[in-house]
Short mmCIF file of C-alpha atoms and ligand atoms in Angstrom, two decimals:
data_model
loop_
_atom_site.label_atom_id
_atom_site.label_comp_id
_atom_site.label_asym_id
_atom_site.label_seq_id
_atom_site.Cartn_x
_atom_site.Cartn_y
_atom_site.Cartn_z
CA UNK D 20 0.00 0.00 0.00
CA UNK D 21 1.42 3.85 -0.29
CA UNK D 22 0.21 6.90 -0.79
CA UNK D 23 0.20 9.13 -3.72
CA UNK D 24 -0.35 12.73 -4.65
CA UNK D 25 -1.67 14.71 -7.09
CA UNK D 26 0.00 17.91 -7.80
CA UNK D 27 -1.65 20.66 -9.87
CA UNK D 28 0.39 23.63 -10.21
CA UNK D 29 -1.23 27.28 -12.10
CA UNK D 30 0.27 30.56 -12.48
CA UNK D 31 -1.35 33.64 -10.81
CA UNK D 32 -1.61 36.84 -12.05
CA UNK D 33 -2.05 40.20 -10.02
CA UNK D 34 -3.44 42.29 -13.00
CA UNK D 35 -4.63 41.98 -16.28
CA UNK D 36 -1.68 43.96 -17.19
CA UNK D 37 0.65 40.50 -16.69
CA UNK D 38 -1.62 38.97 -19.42
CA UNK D 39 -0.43 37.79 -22.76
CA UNK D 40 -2.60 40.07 -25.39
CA UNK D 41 -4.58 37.17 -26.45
CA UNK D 42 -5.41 36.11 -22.41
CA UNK D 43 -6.75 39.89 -22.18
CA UNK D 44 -8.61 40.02 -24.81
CA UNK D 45 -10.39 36.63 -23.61
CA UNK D 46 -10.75 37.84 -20.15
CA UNK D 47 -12.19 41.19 -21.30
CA UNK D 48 -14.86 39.53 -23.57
CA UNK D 49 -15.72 37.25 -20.46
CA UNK D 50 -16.56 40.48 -18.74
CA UNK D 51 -18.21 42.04 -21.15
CA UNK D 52 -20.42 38.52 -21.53
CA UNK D 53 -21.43 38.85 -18.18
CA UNK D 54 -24.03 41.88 -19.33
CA UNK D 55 -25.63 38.68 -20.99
CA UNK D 56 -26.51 37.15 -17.48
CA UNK D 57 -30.19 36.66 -16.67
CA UNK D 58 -30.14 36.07 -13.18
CA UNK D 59 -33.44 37.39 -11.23
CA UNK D 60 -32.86 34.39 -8.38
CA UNK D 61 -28.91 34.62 -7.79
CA UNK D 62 -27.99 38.44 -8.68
CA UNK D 63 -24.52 36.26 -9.16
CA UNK D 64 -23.27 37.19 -12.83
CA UNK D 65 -20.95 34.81 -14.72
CA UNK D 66 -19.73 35.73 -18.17
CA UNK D 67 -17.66 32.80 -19.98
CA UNK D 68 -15.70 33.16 -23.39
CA UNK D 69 -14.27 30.76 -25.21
CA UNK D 70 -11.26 30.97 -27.50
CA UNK D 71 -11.21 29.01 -30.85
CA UNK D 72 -8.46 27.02 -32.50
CA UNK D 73 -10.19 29.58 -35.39
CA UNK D 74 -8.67 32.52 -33.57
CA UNK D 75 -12.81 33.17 -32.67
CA UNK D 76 -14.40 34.41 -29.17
CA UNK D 77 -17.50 32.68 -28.38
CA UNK D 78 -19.15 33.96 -25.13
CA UNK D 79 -22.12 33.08 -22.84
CA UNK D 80 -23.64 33.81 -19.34
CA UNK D 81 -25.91 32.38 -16.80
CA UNK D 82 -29.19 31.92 -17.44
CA UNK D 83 -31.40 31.14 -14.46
CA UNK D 84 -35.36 29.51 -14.46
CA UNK D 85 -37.70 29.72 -12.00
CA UNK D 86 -37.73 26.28 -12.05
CA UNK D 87 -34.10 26.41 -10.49
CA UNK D 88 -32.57 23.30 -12.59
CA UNK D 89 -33.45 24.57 -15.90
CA UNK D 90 -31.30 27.53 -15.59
CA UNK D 91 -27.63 27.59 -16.41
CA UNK D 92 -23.98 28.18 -15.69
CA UNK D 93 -22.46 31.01 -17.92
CA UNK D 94 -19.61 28.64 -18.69
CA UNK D 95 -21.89 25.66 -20.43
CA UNK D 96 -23.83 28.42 -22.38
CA UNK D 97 -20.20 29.70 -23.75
CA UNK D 98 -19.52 25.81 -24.75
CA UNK D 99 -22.57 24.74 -25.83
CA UNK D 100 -23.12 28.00 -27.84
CA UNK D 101 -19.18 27.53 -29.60
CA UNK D 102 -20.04 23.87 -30.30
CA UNK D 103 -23.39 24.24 -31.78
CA UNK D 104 -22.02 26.87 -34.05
CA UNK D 105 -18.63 25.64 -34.66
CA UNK D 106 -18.55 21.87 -34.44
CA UNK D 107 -15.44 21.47 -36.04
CA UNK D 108 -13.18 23.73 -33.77
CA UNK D 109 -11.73 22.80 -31.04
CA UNK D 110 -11.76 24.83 -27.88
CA UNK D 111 -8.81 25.77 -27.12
CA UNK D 112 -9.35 28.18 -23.56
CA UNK D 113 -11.78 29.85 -21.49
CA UNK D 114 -12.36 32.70 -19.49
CA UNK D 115 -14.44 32.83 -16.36
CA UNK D 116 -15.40 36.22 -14.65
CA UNK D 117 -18.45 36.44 -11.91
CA UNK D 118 -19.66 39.76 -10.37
CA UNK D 119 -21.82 40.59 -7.58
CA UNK D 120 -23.85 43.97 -7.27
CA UNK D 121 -21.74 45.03 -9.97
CA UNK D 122 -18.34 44.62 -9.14
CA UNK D 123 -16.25 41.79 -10.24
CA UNK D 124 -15.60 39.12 -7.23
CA UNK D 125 -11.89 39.62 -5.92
CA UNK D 126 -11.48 35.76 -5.82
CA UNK D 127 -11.49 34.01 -9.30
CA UNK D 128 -15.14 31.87 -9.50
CA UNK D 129 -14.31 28.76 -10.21
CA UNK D 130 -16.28 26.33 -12.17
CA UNK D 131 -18.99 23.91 -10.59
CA UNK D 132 -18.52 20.27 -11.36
CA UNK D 133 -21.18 20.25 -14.33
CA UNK D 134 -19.12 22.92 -16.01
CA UNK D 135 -15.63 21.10 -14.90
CA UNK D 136 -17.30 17.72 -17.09
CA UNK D 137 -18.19 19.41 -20.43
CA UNK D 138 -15.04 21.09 -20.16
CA UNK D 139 -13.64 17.30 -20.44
CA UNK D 140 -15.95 16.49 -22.69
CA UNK D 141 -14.68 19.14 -25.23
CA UNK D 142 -11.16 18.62 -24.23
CA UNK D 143 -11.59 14.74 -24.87
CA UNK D 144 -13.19 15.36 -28.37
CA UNK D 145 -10.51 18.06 -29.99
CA UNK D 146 -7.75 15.53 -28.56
CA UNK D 147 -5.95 19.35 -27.70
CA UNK D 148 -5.65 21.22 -24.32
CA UNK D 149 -8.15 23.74 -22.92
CA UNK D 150 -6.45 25.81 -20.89
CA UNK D 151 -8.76 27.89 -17.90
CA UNK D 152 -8.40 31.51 -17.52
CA UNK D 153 -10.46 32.22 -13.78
CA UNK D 154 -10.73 36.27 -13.92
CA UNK D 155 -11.11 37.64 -10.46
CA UNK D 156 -10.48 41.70 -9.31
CA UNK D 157 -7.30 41.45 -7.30
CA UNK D 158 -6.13 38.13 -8.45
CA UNK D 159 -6.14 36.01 -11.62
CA UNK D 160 -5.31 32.42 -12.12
CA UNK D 161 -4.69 30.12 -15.23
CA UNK D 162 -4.66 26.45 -15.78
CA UNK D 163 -3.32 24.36 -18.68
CA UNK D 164 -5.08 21.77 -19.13
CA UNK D 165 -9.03 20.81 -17.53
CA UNK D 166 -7.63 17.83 -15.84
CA UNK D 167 -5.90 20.30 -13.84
CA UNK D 168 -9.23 21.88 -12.42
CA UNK D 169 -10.87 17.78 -12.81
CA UNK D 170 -8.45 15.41 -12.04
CA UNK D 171 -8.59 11.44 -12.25
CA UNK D 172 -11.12 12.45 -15.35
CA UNK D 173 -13.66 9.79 -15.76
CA UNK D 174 -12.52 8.04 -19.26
CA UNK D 175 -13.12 4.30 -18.56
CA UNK D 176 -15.85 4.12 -21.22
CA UNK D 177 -14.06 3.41 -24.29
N1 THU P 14 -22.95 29.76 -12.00
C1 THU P 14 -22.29 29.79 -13.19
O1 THU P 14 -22.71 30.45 -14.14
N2 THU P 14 -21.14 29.07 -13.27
C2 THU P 14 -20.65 28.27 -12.30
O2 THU P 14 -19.67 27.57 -12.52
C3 THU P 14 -21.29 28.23 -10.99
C4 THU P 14 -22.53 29.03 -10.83
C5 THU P 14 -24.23 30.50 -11.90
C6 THU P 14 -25.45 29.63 -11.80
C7 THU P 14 -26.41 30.57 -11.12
O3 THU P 14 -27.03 31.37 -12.11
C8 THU P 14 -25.54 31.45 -10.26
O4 THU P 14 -24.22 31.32 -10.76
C9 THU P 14 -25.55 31.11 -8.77
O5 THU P 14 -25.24 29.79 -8.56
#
């Protein structure tokens, strides 16, 4: 018997400043997606955009129901908006920003579990990395690959 360990390492940024040009740009359309968010229930605003191996942004937000489960996260709106229009290309990173009463949270949000799974799910399918760009006020943080964010990544079903 022994023990092992998973190690996940990220880089964290302090600004948007210390972002490549193509990580700001990704980051600013997240926050601009969050304007999208229809959220009567939460008042929680999530904007999501998602970078194409086309060079395109494709962006979504939360959408809640009053019928709480029908709603949903800002980040499977992004994906499932890119993949319905662009089947073919593979996603290759995404942004996540949330706000409360208008102000961006200072902590990164990070994705729910739901959102964590189609992220695999894409990932799987393009056979490429998605890397994870988690936008807060004071700090940001950015992970390579989604098994970084979902590890031991259920793909026993061959
Ligand atoms: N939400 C997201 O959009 N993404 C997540 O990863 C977690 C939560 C939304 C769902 C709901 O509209 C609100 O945030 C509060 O849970």
């Amino acid at each position: 018997m022994k023990t092992r360990e998973i190690n996940i390492s990220y880089t964290e940024y302090e600004s948007m400043d210390q972002l490549s040009c193509a990580d700001r740009e990704l980051a600013e359309a997240a926050i601009k997606a969050m304007s999208g968010a229809y959220t009567p229930y939460s008042h929680f605003n999530v904007g999501a955009a998602v970078r194409l191996s086309t060079g395109e942004i494709v962006t979504g937000a939360n959408q809640e129901n009053i019928a709480f489960p029908s709603g949903l996260c800002a980040e499977r709106t992004a994906m499932f908006h890119a993949s319905a229009t662009h089947p073919d290309a593979a996603m290759v990173e995404i942004a996540i920003t949330a706000s409360q009463d208008g102000k961006i949270c200072a902590s990164p949000a990070t994705p729910c579990g739901a959102c964590r799974q189609v992220m695999a799910e894409y990932q799987g399918k393009s056979g490429r990395p998605m890397s994870i760009l988690l936008v807060g006020g004071e700090k940001i943080w950015k992970f390579s690959r989604v098994d970084d964010i979902l590890p031991l990544i259920f793909d026993s079903l061959k």
